[in-house]
Each structure stands twice: as structure tokens, then as C-alpha cells.
XYZ file of C-alpha atoms in Angstrom:
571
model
C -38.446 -57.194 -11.835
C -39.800 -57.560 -8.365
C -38.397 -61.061 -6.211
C -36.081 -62.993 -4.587
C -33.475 -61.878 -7.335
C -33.846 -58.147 -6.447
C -33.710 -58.879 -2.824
C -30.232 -60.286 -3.498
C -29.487 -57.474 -6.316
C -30.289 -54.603 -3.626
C -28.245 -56.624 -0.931
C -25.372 -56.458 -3.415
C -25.328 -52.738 -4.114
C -26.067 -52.044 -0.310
C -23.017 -54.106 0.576
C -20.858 -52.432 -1.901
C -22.091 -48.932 -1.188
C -21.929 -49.170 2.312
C -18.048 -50.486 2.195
C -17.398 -47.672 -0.052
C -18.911 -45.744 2.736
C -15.930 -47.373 5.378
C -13.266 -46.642 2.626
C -13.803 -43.094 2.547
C -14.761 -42.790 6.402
C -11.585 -44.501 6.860
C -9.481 -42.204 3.944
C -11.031 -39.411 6.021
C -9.638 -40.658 9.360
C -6.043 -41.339 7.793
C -5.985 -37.628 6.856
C -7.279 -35.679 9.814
C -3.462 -34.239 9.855
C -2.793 -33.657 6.119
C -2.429 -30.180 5.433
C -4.939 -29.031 2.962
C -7.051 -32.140 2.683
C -11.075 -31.423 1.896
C -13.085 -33.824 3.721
C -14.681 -36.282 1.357
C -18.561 -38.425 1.244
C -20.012 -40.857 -0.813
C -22.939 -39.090 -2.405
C -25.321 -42.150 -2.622
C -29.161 -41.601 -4.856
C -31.426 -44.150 -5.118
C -31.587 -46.685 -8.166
C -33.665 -46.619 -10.988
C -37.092 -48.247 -9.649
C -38.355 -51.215 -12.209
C -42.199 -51.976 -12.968
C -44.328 -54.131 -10.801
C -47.814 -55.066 -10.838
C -48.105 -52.877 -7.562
C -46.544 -50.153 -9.363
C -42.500 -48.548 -9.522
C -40.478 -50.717 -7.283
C -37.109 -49.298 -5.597
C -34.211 -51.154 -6.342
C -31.911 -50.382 -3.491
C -29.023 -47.572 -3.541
C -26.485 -46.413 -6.605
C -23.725 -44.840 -5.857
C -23.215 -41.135 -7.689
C -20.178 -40.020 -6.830
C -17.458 -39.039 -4.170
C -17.477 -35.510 -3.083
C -15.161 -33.276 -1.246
C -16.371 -30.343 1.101
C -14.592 -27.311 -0.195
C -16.225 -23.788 -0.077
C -14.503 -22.197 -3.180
C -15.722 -18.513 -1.595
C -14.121 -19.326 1.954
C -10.682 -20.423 0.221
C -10.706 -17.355 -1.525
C -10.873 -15.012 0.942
C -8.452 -17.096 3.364
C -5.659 -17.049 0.526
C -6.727 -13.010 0.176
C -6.510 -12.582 4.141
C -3.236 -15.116 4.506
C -1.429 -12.876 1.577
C -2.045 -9.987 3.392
C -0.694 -11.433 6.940
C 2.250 -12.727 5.428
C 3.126 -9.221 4.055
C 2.303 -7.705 7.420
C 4.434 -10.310 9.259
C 7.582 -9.949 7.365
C 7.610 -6.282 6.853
C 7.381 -6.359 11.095
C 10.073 -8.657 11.172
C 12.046 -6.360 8.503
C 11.303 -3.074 10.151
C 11.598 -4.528 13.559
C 15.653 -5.089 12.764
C 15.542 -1.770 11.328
C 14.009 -0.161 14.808
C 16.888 -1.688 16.599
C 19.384 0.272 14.877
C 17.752 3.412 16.508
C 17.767 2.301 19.974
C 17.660 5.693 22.455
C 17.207 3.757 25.601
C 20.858 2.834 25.216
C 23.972 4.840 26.001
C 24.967 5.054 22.484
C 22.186 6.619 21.252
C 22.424 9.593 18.887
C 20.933 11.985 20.730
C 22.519 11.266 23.932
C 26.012 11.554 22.193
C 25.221 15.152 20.675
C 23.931 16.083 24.026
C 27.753 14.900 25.092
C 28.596 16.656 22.135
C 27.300 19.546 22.714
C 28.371 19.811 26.690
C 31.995 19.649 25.124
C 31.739 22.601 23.781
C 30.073 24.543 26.165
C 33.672 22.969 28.451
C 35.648 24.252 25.392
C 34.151 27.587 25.886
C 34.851 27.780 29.416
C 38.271 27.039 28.931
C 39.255 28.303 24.942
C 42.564 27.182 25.290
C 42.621 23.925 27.017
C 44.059 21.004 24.926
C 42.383 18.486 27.430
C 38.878 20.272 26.813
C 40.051 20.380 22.759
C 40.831 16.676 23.187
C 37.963 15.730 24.692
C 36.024 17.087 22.194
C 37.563 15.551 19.115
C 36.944 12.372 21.296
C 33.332 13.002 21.399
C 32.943 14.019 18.311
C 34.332 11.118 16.744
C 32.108 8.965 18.842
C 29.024 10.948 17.258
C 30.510 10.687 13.605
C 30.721 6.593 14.414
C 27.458 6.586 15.916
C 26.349 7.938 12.422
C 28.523 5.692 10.902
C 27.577 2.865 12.362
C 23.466 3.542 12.338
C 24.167 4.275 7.826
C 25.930 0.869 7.769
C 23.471 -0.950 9.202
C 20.513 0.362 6.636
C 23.076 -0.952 4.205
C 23.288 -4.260 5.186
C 19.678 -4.422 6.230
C 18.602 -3.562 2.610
C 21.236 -6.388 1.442
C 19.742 -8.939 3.682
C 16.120 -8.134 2.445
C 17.940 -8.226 -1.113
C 19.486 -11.756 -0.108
C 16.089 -13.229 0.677
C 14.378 -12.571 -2.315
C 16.040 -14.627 -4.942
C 14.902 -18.135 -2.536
C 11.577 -16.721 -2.031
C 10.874 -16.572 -5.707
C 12.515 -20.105 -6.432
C 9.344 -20.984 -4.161
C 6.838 -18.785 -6.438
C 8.041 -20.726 -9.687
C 8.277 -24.073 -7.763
C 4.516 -23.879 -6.754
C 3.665 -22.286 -9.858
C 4.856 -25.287 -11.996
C 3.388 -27.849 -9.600
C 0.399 -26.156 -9.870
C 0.520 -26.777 -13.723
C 1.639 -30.087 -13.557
C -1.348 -31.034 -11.302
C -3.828 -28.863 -13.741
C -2.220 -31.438 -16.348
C -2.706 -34.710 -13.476
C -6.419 -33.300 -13.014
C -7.723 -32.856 -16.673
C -6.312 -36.566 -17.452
C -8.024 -38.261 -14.204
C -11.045 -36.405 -14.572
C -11.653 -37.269 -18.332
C -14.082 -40.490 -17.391
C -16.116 -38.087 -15.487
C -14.959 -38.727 -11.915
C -13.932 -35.549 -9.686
C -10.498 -35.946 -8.649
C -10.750 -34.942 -5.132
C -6.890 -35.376 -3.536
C -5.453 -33.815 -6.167
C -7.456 -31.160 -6.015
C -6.439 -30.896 -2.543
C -2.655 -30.989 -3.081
C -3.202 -28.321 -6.013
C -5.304 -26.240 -3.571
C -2.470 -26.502 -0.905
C -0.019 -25.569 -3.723
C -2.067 -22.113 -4.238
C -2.743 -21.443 -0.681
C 1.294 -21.437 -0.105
C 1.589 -19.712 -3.070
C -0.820 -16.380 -1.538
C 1.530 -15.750 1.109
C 4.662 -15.420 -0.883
C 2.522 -13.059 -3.680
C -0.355 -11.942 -4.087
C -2.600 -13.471 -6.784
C -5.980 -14.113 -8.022
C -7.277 -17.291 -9.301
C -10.222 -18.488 -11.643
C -11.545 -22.156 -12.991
C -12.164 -22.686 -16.568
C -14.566 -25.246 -17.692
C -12.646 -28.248 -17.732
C -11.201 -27.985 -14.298
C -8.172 -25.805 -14.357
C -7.120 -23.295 -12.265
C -5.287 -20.335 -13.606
C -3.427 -18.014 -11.434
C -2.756 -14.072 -12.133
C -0.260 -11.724 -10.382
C -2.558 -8.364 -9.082
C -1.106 -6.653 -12.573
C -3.487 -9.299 -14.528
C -0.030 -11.011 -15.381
C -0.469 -14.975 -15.592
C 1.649 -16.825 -13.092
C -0.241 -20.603 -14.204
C -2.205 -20.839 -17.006
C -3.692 -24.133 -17.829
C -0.667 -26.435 -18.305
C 1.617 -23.818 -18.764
C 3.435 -21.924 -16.034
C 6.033 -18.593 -15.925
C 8.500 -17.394 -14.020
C 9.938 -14.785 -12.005
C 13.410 -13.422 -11.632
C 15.379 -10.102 -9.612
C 17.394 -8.013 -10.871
C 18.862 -4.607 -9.704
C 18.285 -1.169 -11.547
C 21.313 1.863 -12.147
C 19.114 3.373 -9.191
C 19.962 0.501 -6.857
C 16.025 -0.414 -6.418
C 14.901 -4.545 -6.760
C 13.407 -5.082 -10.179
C 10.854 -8.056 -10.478
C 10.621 -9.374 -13.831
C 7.615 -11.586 -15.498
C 8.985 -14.241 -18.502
C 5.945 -15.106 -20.339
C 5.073 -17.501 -23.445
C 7.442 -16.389 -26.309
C 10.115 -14.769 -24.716
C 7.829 -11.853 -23.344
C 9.302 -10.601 -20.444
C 7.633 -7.218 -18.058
C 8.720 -5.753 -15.032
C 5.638 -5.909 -12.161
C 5.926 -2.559 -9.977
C 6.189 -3.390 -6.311
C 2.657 -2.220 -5.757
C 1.546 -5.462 -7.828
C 3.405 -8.187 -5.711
C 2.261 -8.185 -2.069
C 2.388 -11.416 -0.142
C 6.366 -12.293 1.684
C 8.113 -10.784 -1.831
C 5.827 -7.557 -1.944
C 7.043 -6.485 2.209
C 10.624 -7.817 1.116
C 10.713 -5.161 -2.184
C 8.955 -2.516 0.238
C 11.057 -2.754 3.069
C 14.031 -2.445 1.244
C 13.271 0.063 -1.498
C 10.659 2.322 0.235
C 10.721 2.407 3.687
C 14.482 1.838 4.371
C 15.845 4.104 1.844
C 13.606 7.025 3.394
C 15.218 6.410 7.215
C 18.658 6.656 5.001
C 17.291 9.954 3.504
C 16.535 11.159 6.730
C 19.380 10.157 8.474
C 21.611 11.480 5.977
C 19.599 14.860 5.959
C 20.476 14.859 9.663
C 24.155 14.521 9.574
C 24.497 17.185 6.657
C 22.448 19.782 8.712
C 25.084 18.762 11.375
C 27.742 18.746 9.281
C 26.430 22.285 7.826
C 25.682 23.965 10.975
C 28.785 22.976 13.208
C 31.347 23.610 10.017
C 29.398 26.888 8.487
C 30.233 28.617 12.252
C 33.663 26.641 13.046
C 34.838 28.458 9.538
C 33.821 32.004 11.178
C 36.778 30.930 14.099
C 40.524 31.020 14.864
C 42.351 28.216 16.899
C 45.246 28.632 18.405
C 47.616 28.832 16.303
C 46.901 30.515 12.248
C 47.428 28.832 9.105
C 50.937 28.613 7.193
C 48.984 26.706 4.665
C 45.610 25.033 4.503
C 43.505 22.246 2.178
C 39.766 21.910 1.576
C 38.240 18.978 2.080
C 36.226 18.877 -0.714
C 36.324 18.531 -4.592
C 35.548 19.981 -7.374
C 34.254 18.199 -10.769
C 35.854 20.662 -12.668
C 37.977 24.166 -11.718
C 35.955 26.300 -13.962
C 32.435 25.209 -13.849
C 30.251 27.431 -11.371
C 30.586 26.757 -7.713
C 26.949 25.904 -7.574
C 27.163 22.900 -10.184
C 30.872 21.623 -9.838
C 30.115 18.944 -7.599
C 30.278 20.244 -4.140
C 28.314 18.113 -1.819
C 27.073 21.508 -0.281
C 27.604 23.528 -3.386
C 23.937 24.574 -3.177
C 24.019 26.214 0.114
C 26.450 28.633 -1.515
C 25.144 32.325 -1.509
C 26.506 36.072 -3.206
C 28.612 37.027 -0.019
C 32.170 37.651 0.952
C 34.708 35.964 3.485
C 37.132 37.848 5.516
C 41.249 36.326 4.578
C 43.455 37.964 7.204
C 47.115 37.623 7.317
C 49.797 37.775 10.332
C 53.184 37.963 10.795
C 55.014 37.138 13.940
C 51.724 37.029 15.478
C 50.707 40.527 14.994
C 48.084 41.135 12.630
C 49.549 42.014 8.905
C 46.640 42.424 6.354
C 43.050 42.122 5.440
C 40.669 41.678 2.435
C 37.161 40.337 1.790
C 37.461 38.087 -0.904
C 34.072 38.235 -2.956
C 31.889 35.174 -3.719
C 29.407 34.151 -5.958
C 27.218 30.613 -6.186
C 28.443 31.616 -10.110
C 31.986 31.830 -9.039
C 34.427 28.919 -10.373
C 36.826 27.118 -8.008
C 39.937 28.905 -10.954
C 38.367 32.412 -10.344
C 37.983 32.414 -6.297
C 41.569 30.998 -6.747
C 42.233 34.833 -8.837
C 40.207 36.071 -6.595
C 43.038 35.652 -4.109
C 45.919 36.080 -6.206
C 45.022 39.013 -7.449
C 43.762 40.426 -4.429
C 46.172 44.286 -3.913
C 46.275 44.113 -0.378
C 46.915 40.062 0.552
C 47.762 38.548 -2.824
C 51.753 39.297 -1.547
C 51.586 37.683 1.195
C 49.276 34.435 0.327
C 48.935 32.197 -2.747
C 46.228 30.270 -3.644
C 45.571 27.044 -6.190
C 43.711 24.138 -7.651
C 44.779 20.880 -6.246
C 43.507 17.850 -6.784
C 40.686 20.045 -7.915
C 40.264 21.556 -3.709
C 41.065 25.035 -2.841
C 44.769 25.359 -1.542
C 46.059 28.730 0.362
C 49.650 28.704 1.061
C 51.206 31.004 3.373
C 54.079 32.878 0.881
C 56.680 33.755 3.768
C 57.876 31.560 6.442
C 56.726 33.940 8.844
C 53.487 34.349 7.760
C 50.551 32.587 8.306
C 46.762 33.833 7.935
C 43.208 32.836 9.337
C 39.541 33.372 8.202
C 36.514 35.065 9.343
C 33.204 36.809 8.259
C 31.803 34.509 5.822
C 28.388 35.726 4.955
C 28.805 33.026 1.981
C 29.080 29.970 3.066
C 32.360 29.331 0.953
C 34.445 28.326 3.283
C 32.011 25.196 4.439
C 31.445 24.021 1.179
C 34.944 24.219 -0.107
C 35.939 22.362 3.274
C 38.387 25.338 4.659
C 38.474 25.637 8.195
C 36.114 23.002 9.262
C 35.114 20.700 11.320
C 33.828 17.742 9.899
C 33.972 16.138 6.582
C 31.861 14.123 4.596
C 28.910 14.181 3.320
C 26.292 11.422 4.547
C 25.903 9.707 7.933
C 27.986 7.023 6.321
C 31.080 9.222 5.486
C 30.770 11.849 8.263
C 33.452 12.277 10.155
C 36.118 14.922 12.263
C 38.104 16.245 9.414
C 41.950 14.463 9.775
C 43.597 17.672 9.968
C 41.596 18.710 13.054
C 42.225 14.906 14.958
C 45.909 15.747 14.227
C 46.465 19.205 14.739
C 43.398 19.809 18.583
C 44.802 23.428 18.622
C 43.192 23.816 15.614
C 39.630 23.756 16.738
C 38.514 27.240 16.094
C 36.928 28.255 19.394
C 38.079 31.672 18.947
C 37.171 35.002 16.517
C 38.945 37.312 14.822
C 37.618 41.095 16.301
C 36.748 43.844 13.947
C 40.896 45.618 14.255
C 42.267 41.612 13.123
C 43.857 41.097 16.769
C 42.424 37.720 18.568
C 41.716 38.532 21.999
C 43.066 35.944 25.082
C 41.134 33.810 26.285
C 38.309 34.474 23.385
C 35.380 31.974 23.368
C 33.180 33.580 21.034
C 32.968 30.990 18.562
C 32.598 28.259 20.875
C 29.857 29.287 22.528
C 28.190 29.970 18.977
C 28.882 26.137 18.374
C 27.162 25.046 21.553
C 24.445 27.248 20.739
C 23.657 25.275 18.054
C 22.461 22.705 20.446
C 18.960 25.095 20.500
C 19.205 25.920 17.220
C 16.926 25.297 14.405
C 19.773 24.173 11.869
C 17.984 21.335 10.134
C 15.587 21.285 6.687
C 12.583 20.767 8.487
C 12.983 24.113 10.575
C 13.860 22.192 14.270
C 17.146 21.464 16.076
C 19.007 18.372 15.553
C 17.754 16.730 18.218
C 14.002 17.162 17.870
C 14.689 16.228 13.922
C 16.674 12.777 15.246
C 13.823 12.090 17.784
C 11.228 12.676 14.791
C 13.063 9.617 12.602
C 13.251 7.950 16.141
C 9.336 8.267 16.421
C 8.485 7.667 12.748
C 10.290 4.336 13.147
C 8.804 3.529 16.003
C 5.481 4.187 14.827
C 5.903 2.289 11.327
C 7.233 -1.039 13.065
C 4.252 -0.588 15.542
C 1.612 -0.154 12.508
C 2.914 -3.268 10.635
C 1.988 -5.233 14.221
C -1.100 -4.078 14.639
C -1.749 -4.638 10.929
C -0.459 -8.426 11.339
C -2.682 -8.597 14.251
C -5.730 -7.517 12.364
C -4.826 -9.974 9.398
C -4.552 -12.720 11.834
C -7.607 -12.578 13.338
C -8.884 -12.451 9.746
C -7.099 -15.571 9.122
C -7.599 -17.702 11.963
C -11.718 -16.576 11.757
C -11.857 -17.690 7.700
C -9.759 -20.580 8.903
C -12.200 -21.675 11.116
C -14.840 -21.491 8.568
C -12.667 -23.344 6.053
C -12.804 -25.993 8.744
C -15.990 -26.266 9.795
C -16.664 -27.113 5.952
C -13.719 -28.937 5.074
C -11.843 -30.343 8.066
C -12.100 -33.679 9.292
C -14.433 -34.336 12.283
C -12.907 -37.392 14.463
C -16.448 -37.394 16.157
C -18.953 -37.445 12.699
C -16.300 -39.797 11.162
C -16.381 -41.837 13.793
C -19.929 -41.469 13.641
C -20.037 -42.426 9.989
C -18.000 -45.766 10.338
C -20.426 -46.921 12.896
C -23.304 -45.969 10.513
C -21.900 -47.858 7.343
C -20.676 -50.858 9.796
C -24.681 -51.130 11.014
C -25.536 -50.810 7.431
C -23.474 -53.329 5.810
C -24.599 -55.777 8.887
C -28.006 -54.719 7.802
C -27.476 -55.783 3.837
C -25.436 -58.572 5.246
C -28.379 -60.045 6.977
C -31.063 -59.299 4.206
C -28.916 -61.841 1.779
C -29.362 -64.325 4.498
C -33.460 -63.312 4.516
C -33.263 -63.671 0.952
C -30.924 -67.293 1.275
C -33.616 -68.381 3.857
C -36.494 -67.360 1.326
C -34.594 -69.967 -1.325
C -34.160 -72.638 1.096
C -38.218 -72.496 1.757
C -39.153 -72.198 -1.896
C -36.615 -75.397 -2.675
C -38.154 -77.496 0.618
C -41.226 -77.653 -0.729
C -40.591 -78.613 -4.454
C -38.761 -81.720 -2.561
């Protein structure tokens, strides 16, 4: 009903609507720092008019609600956009460390030490039968095998690092999962009288947002409010009140294993393809993209390893052999030479090696021992033994499953040559190196002890070992220009290639972080302009309600004053 009464009603509702209005201006202002908080508004409609003689008459303001600006579309792809940029940045940061490891513009690099490398033999061959250039050498070649060394160990630890960070990283995934529950739980409960509740919301939307850049995820409302949240696989990670977990683990093949618990005891491994975010570059960078440089590194020293000892076997030193020990193993005497466990077993070919023996110096005998990749370490060992024109003079065995040749007279001793092959470098007799990875490569201990034994020499076609012969040192440092490795190019070009492909992998994860941060900060920007808090319009908005609630203020006074008159003139 129209009067005096609804003057004072709509007074009332104005006061209290327009105080409400403060309240959340001035909730709005206390926040303008809080991560993740929406901006919120009083969503005011007008009251349900009443009948007058003069027709529907307003009754003032009702309040409907308080609101918070969120753009459900914008959040979405800012999580997307921030999952992707968090990848980015920490597979950088992972592959940067990595890039350090091959540093050429230092003195240590690789391919500045096999350039030393390879200028010590070309001094070698210039002077066959200097111990100083023999010494040198060793030295140099040591500081090439350490180089190796050194560049393998640090792959290892960096994949143990990455391995290190990932059990913290998904304490954080499970954390925000189950607050993300709990507040599903909070929501429902508040929400139940029909009134939106708008911080919590926030906080649960600040919960998933963090939650994006350690994984990747999707997320979708149901009806009553909750928000469920997938891994990319479709695997839940939050649904409704319930949330799962995620644990590590390491396979027999030494990769990370992620591993989804679900209601019931369920429990499936995601694929690294399906985690993305901080965890996703973490599992990448250590089981992908590291593990190939080791590949390739490792391919690198064994082409070394393969060229330098395949040609050193072909050589004399300076003194022969009274006796002699491969350097590598068999798994078992009698299996073929081609699947007994030989590191370079495969490289083994049908072929022949020369075995000559001398005595006092002056050449004694000769055979060519036969070989085949079918051969077993017991019957190259016959081979030998039963050979009619050296089996006399040497004797070969089986220890600790290597080849052994032993020198059967005190006067005797014996050297190799000819090896069309490749026995003799896969058995380990008269190398150079040993090993057989960058981490285990090394100058064979034999050769460190005994210098004269660096084979820089070659037997000649009558057994006699001219002085002063460099033959098979300048086939060594030919090597240097020599396209020894898998890939069909020398060492060095194949070492600058893993160089380069580093390079250009660290560089490709910046300018992929670069990209995804533009993407964020633009989306972020959008986010605000909806959401944020404007110190200007709130500002704004307090001096609106203040003007208002003066306003209402005053119209109960019109409406006091209206009383008074009406009450004056019944007196």
C-alpha cells in the first residue's frame, strides 16, 4: 500500500542495500592483493510493486544476490596456456643444465681434446720411438677418456636430480587435489540455501589454477556446483568429494613410472605423453631427451673406441709380447663370438689375423689364425693351439673367460698384425682403450704401464719391423679425417652434431616458453579485466553507495517530517 509507511519501508531496504553495497566495495578493496580472488557486486532488482489507485507502485530496491566476475572460458584457457608454460619453463631449466655439460667454448671441450689427441699422434709418428712423444700421448688420451667420463657422469646425475624432484612435485598434485575436494564438500554445504559461495569458489579456483602448472588437466562442473578434475588420459584426479593420488616408481628399464590409485584399489600407469604441466617436462627430460644425448654420446666413444683400437691391433710397439690379456669378457667360452657378450662382438666379421712369433728379436714364425663371428672364445683358443706352424712356440687359454696368449719359451715373445676380422678389438688384444661407453672408456692399464707398448709400428710382409717404422701411427692420426662413426662422419663432425642438437633443443624449449608466456600474460590480462579488482571503480562504487545511503538517510527524515505535519494538525 501506497504512504508514509512505504516511504519509510523503501528507506529501510535502500539503507540496507546500499550498506551491503559498502561491505562488498569494501571486501573488494581488502582483496585487491589476494591471489585468485573474483571481484564481487551486489546484484540489486527492484521490489515487487503493490496496487494503488494510480496503478502498480514501486516499492524501492531488493537485493538478489552477490555475484563474482569470473569468465569460466578465460580461466580455462589461462590454466591450458599456464600448463603449457610451466612445462616449457622447466624443461629449459632441465635442458639448460644439460647444455652446460657440452660446453665447446671452453678448453676442455671434447673436440678440442681429440684435436690434442689427434696432434699426439701425428708427434708419435714423427718420432715412433720416443717415450716422451708415447708419454705424452697416454697423457692426452687419458684426458679425452675423462672428458668422456666426466660429460656420461653428469647425464647421470642430471637424470637423478630430475628423478629427485618428482616425488615433492606430486606431494603438491595430491595436496591440491584433496583441497580441491574438501572445498567441493565446503561449497555444496554453503550453497544448499541457495546463496553462491563466491570466496570459496575463489580459493578452489586458485587450488586448480596451481594445480595446471604441475599437470595437465581438464575440468568440468556438474549441476550442483562441483568441479571435477581429469588427467589428459580421462583419468579422474577430483571427483566430487572424492580425490586420488599419484605416486613414482622406477621400471627394470630405469624409466619414471607414474601411477594413478583410484576408488577400490584401482591403480594405472599414465604414459608420459598424458602428464604435461612441471611433472610431464620433469618425466621428459629425464627419460627422453637425456637418455638420447647418453645414446649419442656413448655411440661416440665406441666409434672412438672402435676406430683407434681396430688399427692400434694392426701395430707393433717396441718391444713384442711374452704374454698378453684381453680386455674383454666372454659370457660363456663356447657360445659364438657374435652372442657371448662382447661389447663389440657384433662388429666381428669371417676374416683372419696374422700371430707372428720371435725369438731373440729375429723373426721365428707365422700363421693366420682363422675367424668366424660363429667362432667360440674355446675354439679360437684351438685355433691357436693347434695351429702346425706357431702352436710350439705359443699357448693360448680361457681366463676369466678373456683370451690369454702366453709366450711358451723365455725367449720368445710374438706380436699381431693383419686382422681383416676385427678379433683382436673385440677380444681386447693389443689395444688401446677399454671400455665400452663414455662412462667406462678409458686407456687400457696395460698400455698406461707399459708407453713402449703403444703400437705405432707394423709388422712388413717378410715378419721383420723396420727402424724407425711409423706406419701405424700415422694410420691412427688419420683417423682424425676419417669417417669412423655410425652416422657415416668423423668423430668430430658427429660430437659437434650432439653439440648442435643440444643447443638447438635448449633454444626451442625458450622460444616455446616465450610463446606460452605471452599467451599467459595476454589471457591474464583478460582474466583481469573481468575479474580483478579496480582501485579506481571501487573507489568509485563506495562513493556511489555512501551518496546513496545519505540519499535513503534523508528520505526517512522527509518521511519523519511528513509525520510531524500530519500529528501538528490533529493537535
Amino acid at each position: 500500500m501506497s504512504g508514509i509507511t512505504n516511504i519509510l519501508d523503501i528507506a529501510a531496504r535502500s539503507l540496507l542495500a546500499e550498506q551491503l553495497g559498502v561491505e562488498v566495495t569494501s571486501h573488494n578493496l581488502a582483496n585487491v592483493n589476494t591471489q585468485g580472488y573474483c571481484r564481487q557486486k551486489v546484484n540489486y532488482v527492484t521490489a515487487n510493486p503493490v496496487t494503488s489507485p494510480w496503478g502498480l507502485l514501486g516499492t524501492g530496491v531488493k537485493i538478489q544476490g552477490i555475484s563474482q566476475a569470473f569468465d569460466p572460458f578465460i580461466t580455462a584457457q589461462l590454466n591450458s596456456k599456464s600448463s603449457l608454460l610451466a612445462y616449457y619453463q622447466t624443461l629449459e631449466t632441465s635442458l639448460g643444465k644439460t647444455a652446460a655439460l657440452f660446453n665447446e667454448t671452453e678448453a676442455g671441450g671434447i673436440n678440442h681434446l681429440l684435436s690434442q689427441f689427434w696432434e699426439a699422434l701425428h708427434d708419435l709418428a714423427d718420432n715412433p720411438s720416443g717415450l716422451g712423444e708415447r708419454q705424452a700421448l697416454l697423457a692426452r688420451a687419458q684426458t679425452l677418456s675423462e672428458a668422456f667420463n666426466s660429460r656420461a657422469e653428469g647425464l647421470v646425475q642430471q637424470r637423478l636430480s630430475l628423478y629427485q624432484q618428482i616425488p615433492p612435485v606430486l606431494t603438491e598434485i595430491n595436496d591440491h587435489a584433496g583441497r580441491i575436494a574438501e572445498l567441493n564438500k565446503e561449497i555444496v554445504a554453503t550453497e544448499a540455501n541457495g546463496q553462491q559461495a563466491n570466496d570459496l569458489r575463489d580459493r578452489r579456483q586458485l587450488e586448480i589454477s596451481q594445480l595446471a602448472q604441475l599437470i595437465g588437466i581438464s575440468t568440468y562442473t556438474s549441476g550442483d556446483g562441483m568441479v571435477n578434475v581429469t588427467l589428459a588420459n580421462g583419468l579422474p584426479l577430483v571427483q566430487d568429494v572424492h580425490s586420488y593420488t599419484l605416486s613414482a616408481g622406477l621400471t627394470p628399464a630405469d624409466t619414471v613410472e607414474i601411477i594413478w590409485a583410484g576408488p577400490g584399489g584401482t591403480t594405472k600407469p599414465v604414459a608420459a605423453a598424458d602428464l604435461g604441466g612441471k611433472l610431464g617436462a620433469l618425466v621428459t627430460a629425464r627419460d627422453l631427451t637425456i637418455p638420447l644425448y647418453q645414446q649419442k654420446l656413448d655411440q661416440l666413444a665406441r666409434d672412438l673406441l672402435v676406430a683407434v683400437n681396430t688399427q692400434h691391433s694392426q701395430g707393433v710397439g717396441l718391444n713384442f709380447f711374452d704374454e698378453t690379456t684381453g680386455s674383454y669378457a666372454v659370457s660363456d667360452p663356447d657360445a659364438p663370438l657374435s652372442g657371448a657378450g662382447l661389447p663389440f662382438g657384433d662388429r666381428i666379421v669371417s676374416g683372419s689375423f696374422e700371430l707372428h712369433v720371435y725369438r731373440g728379436g729375429e723373426h721365428l714364425a707365422a700363421a693366420s689364425i682363422p675367424i668366424d663371428p660363429s667362432f667360440s672364445l674355446n675354439q679360437v683358443v684351438t685355433a691357436i693351439n693347434t695351429n702346425p706352424v706357431i702352436g710350439g712356440y705359443v699357448t693360448a687359454a680361457v681366463e676369466n673367460n678373456s683370451l690369454k696368449i702366453v709366450a711358451n719359451a723365455g725367449t720368445d715373445a710374438f706380436a699381431f698384425a693383419r686382422d681383416d676380422s676385427n678379433a683382436l678389438m673385440a677380444l681386447g688384444i693389443n689395444t688401446f682403450f677399454e671400455g665400452s661407453n663414455a662412462y667406462t672408456l678409458g686407456v687400457k692399464v696395460w698400455v698406461l704401464d707399459h708407453p713402449e707398448g703403444v703400437a705405432a709400428a707394423q709388422i712388413d710382409g717378410n715378419g721383420a719391423v723396420a727402424a724407425g717404422d711409423n706406419r701405424n701411427a700415422l694410420a691412427l692420426a688419420a683417423l682424425e679425417d676419417a669417417a669412423v662413426t655410425a652416422s657415416g662422419q668423423t668423430l668430430a663432425a658427429a660430437y659437434q652434431n650432439l653439440v648442435t642438437a643440444v643447443g638447438l633443443e635448449v633454444e626451442r624449449a625458450g622460444q616455446q616458453e616465450n610463446f606460452y608466456q605471452g599467451l599467459v600474460e595476454q589471457f591474464t590480462q583478460m582474466r583481469n579485466s573481468v575479474s580483478a579488482v579496480s582501485l579506481d571503480e571501487e573507489l568509485t562504487n563506495l562513493i556511489k553507495y555512501q551518496r546513496a545511503y545519505q540519499a535513503a538517510a534523508r528520505l526517512i527524515s522527509v518521511a519523519d517530517e511528513l509525520y510531524q505535519t500530519l500529528l501538528a494538525i490533529r493537535r
